[in-house]
Coordinates of C-alpha atoms in Angstrom, one line a residue:
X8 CA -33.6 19.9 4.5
X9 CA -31.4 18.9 7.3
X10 CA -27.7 19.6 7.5
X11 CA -24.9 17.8 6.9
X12 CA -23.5 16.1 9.2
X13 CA -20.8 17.4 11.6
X14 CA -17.8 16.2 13.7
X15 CA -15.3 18.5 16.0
X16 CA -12.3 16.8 17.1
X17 CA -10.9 18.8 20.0
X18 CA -7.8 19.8 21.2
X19 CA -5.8 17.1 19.1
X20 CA -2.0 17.5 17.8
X21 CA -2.8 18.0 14.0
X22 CA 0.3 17.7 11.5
X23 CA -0.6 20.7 9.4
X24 CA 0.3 20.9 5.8
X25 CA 3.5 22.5 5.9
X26 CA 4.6 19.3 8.6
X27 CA 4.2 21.6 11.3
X28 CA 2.7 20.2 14.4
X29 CA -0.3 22.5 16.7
X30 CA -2.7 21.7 19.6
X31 CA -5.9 22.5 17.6
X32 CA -9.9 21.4 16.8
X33 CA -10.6 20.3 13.3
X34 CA -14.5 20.8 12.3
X35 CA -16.5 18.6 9.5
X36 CA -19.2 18.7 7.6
X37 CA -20.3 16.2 5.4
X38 CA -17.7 14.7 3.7
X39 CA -15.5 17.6 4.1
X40 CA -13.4 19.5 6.6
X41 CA -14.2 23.0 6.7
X42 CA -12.3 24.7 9.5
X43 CA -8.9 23.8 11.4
X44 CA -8.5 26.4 14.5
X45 CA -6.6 26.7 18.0
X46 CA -10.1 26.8 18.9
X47 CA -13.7 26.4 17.4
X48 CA -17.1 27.2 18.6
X49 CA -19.6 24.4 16.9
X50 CA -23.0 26.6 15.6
X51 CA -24.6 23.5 15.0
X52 CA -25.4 20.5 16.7
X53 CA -22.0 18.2 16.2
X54 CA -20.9 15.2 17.6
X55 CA -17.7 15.5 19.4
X56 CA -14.4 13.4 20.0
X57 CA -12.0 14.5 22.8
X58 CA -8.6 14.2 21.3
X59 CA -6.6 15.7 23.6
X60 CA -3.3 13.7 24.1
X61 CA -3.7 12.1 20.5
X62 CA -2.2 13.3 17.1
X63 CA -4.2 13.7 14.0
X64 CA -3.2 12.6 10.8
X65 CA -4.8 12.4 7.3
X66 CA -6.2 8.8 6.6
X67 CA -3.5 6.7 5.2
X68 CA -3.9 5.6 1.3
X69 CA -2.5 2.4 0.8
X70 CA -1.5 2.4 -2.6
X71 CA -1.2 -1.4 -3.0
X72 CA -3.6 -4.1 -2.0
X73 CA -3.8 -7.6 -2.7
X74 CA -7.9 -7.9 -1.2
X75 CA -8.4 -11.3 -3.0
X76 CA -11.9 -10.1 -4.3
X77 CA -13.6 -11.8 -6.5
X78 CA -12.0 -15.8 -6.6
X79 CA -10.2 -15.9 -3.7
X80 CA -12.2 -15.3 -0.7
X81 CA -11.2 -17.5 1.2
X82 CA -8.0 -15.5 1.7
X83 CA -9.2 -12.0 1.7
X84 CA -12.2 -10.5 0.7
X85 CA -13.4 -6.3 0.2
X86 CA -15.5 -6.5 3.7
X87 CA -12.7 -8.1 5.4
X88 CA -9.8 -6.3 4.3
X89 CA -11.8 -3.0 4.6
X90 CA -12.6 -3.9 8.4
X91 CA -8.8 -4.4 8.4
X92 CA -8.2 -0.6 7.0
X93 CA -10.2 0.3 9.3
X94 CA -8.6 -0.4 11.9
X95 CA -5.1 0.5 10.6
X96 CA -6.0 4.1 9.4
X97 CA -6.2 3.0 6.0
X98 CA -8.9 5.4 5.0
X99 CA -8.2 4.6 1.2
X100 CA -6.5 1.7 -0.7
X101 CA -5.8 1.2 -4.6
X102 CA -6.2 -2.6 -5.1
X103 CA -4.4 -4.7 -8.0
X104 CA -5.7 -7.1 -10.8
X105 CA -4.7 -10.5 -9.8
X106 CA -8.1 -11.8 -8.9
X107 CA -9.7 -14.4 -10.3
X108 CA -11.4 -13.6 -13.2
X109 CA -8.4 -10.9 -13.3
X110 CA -9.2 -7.4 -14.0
X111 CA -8.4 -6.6 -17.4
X112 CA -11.4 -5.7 -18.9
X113 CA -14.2 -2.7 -18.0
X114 CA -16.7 -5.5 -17.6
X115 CA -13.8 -6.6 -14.1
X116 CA -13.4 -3.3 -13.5
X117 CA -17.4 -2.5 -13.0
X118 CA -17.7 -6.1 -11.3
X119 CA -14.8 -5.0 -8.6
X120 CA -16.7 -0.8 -8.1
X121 CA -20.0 -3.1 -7.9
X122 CA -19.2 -5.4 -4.7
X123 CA -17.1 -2.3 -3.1
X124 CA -19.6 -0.4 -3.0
X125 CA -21.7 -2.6 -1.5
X126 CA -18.8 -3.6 0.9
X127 CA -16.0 -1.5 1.8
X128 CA -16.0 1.1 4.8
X129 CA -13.1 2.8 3.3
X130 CA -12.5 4.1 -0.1
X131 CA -11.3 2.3 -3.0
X132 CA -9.9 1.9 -6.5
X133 CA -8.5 -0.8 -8.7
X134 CA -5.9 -0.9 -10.8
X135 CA -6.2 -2.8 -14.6
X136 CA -3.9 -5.7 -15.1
X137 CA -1.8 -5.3 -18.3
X138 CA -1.8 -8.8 -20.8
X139 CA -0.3 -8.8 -24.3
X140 CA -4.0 -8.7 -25.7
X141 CA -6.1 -6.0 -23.9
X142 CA -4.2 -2.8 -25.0
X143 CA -7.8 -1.2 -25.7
X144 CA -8.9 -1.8 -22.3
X145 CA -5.7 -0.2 -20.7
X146 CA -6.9 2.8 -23.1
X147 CA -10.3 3.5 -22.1
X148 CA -11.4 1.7 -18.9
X149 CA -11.9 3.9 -16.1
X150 CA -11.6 4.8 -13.4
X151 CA -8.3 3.2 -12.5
X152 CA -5.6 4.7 -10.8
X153 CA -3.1 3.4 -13.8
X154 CA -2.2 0.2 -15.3
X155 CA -0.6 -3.0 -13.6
X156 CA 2.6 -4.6 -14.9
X157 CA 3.6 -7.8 -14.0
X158 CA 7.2 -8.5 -15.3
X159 CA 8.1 -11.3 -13.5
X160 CA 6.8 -13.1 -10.1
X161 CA 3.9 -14.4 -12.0
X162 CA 2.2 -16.7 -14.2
X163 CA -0.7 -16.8 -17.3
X164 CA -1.7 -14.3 -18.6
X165 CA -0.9 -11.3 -16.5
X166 CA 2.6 -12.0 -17.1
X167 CA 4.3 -9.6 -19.4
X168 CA 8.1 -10.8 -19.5
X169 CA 8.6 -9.7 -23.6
X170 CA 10.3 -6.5 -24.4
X171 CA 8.7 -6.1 -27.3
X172 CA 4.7 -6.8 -25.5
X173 CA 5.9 -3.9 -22.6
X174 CA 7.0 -1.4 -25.3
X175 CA 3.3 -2.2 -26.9
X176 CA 2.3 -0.7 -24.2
X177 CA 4.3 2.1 -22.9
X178 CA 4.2 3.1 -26.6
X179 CA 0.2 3.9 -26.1
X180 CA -1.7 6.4 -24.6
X181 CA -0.7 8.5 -21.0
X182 CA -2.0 6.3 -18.3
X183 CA 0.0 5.9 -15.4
X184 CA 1.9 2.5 -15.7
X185 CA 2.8 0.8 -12.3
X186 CA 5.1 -2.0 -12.2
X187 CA 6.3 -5.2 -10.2
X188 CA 9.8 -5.4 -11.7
X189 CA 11.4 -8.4 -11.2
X190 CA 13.5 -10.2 -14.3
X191 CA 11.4 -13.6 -15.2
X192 CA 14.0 -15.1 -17.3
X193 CA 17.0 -14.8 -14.3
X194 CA 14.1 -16.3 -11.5
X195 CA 14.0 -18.8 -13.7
X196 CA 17.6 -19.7 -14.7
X197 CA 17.9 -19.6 -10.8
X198 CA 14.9 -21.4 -9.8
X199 CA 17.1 -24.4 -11.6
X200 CA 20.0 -23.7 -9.9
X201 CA 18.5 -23.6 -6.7
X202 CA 15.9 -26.6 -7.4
X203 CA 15.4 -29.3 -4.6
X204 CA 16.0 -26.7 -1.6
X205 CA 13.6 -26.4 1.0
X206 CA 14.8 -23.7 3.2
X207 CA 12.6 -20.9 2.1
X208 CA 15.3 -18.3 2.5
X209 CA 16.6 -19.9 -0.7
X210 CA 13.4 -17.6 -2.0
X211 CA 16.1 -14.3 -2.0
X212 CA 18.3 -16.4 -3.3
X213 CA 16.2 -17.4 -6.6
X214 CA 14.3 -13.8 -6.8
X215 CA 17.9 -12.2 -6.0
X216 CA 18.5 -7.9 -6.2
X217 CA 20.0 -8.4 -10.1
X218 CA 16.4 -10.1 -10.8
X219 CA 14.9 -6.4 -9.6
X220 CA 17.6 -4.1 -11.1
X221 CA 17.4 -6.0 -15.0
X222 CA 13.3 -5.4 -14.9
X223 CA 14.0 -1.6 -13.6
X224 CA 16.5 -0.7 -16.0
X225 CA 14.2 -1.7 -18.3
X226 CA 11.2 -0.3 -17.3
X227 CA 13.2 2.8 -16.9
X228 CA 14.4 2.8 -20.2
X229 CA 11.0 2.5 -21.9
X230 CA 9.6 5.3 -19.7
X231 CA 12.6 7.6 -20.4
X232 CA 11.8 6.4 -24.6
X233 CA 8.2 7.4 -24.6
X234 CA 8.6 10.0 -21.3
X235 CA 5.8 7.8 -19.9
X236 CA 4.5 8.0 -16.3
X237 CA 5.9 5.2 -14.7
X238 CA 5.7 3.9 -10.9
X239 CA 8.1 1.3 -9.4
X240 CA 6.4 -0.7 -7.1
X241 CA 7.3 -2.4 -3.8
X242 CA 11.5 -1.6 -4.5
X243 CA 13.2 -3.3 -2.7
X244 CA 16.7 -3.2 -3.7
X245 CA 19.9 -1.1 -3.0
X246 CA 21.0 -1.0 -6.4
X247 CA 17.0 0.1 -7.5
X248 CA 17.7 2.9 -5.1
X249 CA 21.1 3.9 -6.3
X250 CA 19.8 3.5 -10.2
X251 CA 17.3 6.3 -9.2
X252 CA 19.2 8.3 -7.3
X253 CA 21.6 9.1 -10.4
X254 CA 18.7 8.9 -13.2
X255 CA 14.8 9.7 -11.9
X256 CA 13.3 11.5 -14.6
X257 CA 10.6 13.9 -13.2
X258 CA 7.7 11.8 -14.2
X259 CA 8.8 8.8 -12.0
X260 CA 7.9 7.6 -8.6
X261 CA 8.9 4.6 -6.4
X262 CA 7.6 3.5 -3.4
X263 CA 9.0 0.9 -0.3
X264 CA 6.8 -1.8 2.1
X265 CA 7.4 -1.6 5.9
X266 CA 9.0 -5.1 5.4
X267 CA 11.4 -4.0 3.0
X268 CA 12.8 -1.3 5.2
X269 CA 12.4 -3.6 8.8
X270 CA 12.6 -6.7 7.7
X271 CA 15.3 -8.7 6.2
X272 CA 16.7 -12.0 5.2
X273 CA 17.2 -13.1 8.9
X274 CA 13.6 -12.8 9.3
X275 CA 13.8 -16.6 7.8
X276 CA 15.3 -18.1 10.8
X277 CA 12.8 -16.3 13.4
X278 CA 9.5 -16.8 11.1
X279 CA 10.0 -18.8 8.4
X280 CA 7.7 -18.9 5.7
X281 CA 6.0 -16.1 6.8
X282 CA 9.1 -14.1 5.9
X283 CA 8.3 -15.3 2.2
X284 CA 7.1 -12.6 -0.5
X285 CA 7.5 -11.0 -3.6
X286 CA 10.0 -8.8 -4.3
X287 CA 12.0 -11.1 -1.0
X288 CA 13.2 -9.2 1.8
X289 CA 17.0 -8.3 1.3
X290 CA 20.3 -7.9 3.3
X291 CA 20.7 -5.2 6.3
X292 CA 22.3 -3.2 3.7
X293 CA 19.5 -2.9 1.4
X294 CA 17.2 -1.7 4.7
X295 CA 19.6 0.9 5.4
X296 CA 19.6 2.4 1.7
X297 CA 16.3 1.7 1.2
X298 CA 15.8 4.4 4.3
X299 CA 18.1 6.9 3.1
X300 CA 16.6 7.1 -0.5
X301 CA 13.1 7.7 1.2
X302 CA 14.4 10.3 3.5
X303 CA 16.0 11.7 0.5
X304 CA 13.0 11.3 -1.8
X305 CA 14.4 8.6 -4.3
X306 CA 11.8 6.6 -2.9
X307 CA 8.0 9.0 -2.8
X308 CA 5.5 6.9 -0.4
X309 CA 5.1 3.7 1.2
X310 CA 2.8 1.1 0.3
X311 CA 1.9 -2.3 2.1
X312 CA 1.1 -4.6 -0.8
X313 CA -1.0 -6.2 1.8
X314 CA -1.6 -9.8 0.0
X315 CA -2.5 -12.5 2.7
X316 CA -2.5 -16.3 2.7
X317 CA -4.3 -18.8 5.0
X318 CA -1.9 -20.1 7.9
X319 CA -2.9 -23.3 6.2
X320 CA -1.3 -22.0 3.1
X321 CA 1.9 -20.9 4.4
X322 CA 2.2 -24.2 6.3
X323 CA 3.4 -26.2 3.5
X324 CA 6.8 -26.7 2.7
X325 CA 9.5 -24.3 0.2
X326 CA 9.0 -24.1 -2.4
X327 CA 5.2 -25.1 -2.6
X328 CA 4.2 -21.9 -0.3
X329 CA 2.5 -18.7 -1.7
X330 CA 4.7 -15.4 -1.2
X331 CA 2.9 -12.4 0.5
X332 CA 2.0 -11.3 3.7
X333 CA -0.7 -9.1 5.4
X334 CA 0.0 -5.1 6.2
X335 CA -2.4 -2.5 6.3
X336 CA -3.6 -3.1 10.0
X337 CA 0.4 -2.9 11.1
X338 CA 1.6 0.1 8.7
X339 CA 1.3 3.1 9.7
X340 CA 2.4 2.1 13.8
X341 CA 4.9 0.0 12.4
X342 CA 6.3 4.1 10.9
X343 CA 5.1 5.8 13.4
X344 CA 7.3 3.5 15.9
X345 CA 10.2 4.2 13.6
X346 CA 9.4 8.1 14.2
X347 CA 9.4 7.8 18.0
X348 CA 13.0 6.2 17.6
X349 CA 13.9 9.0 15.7
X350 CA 14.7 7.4 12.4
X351 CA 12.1 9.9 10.7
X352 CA 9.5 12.4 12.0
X353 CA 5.9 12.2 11.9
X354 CA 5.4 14.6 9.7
X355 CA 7.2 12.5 7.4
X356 CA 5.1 9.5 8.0
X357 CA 1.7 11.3 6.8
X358 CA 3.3 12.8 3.5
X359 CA 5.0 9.1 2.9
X360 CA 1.6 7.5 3.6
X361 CA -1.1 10.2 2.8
X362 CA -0.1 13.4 0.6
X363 CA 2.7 12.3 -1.7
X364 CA 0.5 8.9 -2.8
X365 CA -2.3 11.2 -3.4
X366 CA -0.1 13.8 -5.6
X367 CA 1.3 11.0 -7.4
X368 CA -2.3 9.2 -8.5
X369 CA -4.0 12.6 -8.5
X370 CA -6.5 11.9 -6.1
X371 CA -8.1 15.1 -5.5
X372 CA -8.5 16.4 -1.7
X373 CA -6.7 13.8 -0.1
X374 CA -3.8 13.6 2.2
X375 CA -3.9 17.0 4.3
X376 CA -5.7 18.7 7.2
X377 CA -6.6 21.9 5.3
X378 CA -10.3 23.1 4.7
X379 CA -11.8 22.3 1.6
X380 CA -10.1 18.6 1.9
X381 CA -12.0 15.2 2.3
X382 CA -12.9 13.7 6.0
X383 CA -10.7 11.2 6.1
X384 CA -8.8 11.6 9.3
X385 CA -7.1 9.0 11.9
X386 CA -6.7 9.8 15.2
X387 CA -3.4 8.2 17.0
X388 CA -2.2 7.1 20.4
X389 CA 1.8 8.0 20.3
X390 CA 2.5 8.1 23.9
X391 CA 1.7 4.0 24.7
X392 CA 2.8 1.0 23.3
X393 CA 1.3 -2.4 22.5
X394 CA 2.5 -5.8 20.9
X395 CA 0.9 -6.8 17.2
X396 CA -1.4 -9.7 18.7
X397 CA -2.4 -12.2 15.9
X398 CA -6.1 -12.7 18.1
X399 CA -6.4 -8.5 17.6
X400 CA -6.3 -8.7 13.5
X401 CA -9.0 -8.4 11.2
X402 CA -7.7 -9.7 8.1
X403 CA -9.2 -12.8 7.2
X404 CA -5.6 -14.6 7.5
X405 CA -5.2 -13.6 10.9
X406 CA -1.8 -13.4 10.9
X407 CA 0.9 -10.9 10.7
X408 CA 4.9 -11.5 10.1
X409 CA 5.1 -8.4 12.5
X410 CA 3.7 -10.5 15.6
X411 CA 5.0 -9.6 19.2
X412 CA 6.4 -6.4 17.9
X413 CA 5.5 -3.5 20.5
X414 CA 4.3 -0.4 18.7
X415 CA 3.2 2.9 19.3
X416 CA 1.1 4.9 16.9
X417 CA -1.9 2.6 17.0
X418 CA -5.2 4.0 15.4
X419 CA -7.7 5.1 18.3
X420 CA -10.5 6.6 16.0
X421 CA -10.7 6.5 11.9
X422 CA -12.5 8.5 9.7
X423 CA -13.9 7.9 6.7
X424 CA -15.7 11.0 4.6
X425 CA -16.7 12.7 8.2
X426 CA -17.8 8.9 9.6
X427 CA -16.1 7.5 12.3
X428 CA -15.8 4.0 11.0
X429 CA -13.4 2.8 13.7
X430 CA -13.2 3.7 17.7
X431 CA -11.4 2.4 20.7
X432 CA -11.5 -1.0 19.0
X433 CA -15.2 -1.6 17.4
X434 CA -15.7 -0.8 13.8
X435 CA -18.7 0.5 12.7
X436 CA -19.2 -1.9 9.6
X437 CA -22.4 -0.2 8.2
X438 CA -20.2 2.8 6.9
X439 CA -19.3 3.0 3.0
X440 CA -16.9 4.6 1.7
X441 CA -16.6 6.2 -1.9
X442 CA -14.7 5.5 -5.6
X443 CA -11.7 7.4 -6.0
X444 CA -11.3 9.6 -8.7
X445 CA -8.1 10.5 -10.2
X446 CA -6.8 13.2 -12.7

């Protein structure tokens, strides 16, 4: 019986667990790493990658994805957006329910662990969408990193706006409950107000920060009832931040887009519709808080909520455009260009995007550079800088709201369970990568 197989990566600068940086080789076999040194002597034939000049950093886990899969391929789809992860350093990505037929039942669940197995060259999981009638599947169905709560910012049946339907829930069982809180009765009292504008920075307008804080508050306040795990998604407010800075029980975590700490409502005038998502960008001021509370650990991680539209799409006129926009080829420079400027360190960009998302989901032996831990492993270029090219992507949309924007940090070579699925700009597409598990 043959070995498993083996990688070296020499002489790279490795962020160690502790967020200490070394010149060191990391050695793999199979899946796993199994020795970080100054130096190592392979005793077996290995392939190796010269890294010297490069930093290593665990494989980013993007903890929210829009991939489109199944319904909406023409958007997005699990080979695409995994090509896109690739390339990115996205080595593992927890997807949401808002496919079409949604996820919210094992038979969806299966369906979705079915095609990405078959498809992706990262690793995967999907969340279960939360209606008022499916409270045995949120139970039982598994694996899912947790259950998806749409409180606003949506439509049909994944739209849980009630009180009384979200305490239903929280009341029941100890699965992780992640939410997109945004107050649907105040969007739309203010979709009225605002009605017959075109200008789609009306959008932050409408989906205003008092829109965010009412749906936290109240999420909040149901966790803190039933002291049931509960994860903010995509926050995007000042007054989110501030609300958790005085009251964050220890069983809740929050997490911030790239957009939503660089982008902001003058991003209208420069890109227009592109600009357009859900929660909308905010003021200046909400950027700079936003930063503070994930320096200060108010916020835990960052998350893309990648969730592309065709250029087609995003053509149309306000208010008939979809809101979203692409992110997990862009991420992790777009933070590691923020840690050259000295706004944070890179240490801080691997927990934010690697360790602390896999403490909070309980993904076992993800996020560090320790033996005993997964292969999944990006290899970056921090000493050059190049522009976010809209030709260069691999999402399906093949756009990004980031275009022009010269970054450093891009991904050289990606890992994937001791596979190099991505190297100096080809992907190797017949890789797979595995189900997450989580605890």
């Amino acid at each position: 019986m043959s070995s498993p197989k083996s990688l070296l990566i020499r002489q790279a600068r490795l962020i160690l667990p502790n967020g200490e940086l070394m010149i060191g080789d990391v050695l793999t076999q199979g899946r796993q790493i199994v020795e970080v040194a100054s130096k190592i002597a392979p005793t077996t034939p290995t392939q190796e990658i010269d890294a010297q000049g490069l930093t290593l950093l665990p494989g980013v886990i993007d903890p929210q994805v829009h991939f489109r899969e199944p319904g909406l391929e023409y958007k997005e789809d699990l080979f695409t957006a995994s090509c896109a992860c690739a390339k990115g350093g996205v080595t593992s990505f927890l997807e949401m329910p808002n496919t079409r037929p949604l996820t919210i039942t094992q038979q969806a669940l299966d369906d979705k662990l079915e095609r990405a197995s078959n498809k992706c060259l990262v690793n995967y999981g999907f969340f279960i969408g939360a209606t008022a009638e499916n409270l045995p599947d949120l139970l039982l169905a598994k694996p899912t990193p947790g259950i998806k709560i749409f409180m606003g910012s949506m439509h049909g049946d994944l739209l849980l706006d009630e009180e009384e339907a979200l305490e239903a829930i929280f009341a029941q069982g100890k699965r992780l409950i992640a939410v997109h809180a945004e107050d649907q009765q105040r969007i739309k009292q203010r979709r009225q107000e605002f009605a017959g504008i075109d200008n789609p920075a009306v959008h932050s307008q409408i989906q205003d920060n008092q829109a965010a804080l009412l749906a936290t508050q109240l999420a909040l306040k149901l966790s803190k009832k039933y002291q049931r795990r509960l994860h903010i998604l995509h926050m995007s407010t000042a007054e989110e931040a501030e609300l958790l800075r005085q009251d964050k029980p220890s069983w809740v975590t929050a997490e911030v887009t790239p957009q939503h700490l660089l982008l902001n409502t003058s991003a209208y005038e420069k890109i227009g519709t592109f600009a357009q998502m859900n929660p909308p960008l905010r003021s200046l001021h909400d950027n700079e808080i936003l930063w503070q509370a994930l320096k200060d650990g108010v916020i835990d991680f960052i998350a893309t909520d990648h969730a592309p539209h065709t250029l087609e799409e995003k053509a149309q006129t306000y208010p008939n455009t979809p809101s979203g926009m692409p992110g997990v080829e862009t991420s992790l420079p777009l933070m590691l260009t923020e840690a050259m400027a000295g706004r944070c360190t890179v240490a801080q960009v691997a927990n934010w995007m690697s360790k602390a998302v896999a403490v909070a989901y309980g993904i076992p032996n993800k996020g560090e550079i320790s033996p005993g831990y997964d292969a999944d492993l990006v290899l970056v270029n921090l000493n050059t800088y190049r522009p976010v090219k809209r030709e260069e992507l691999l999402s399906k949309c093949g756009w990004s709201p980031f275009e022009g924007w010269n970054l450093t940090g891009w991904p050289v070579t990606t890992i994937v369970g001791g596979e190099i699925v991505y190297d100096k700009g080809q992907v190797n597409t017949q890789i797979r990568g595995q189900a997450l598990t989580f605890s």
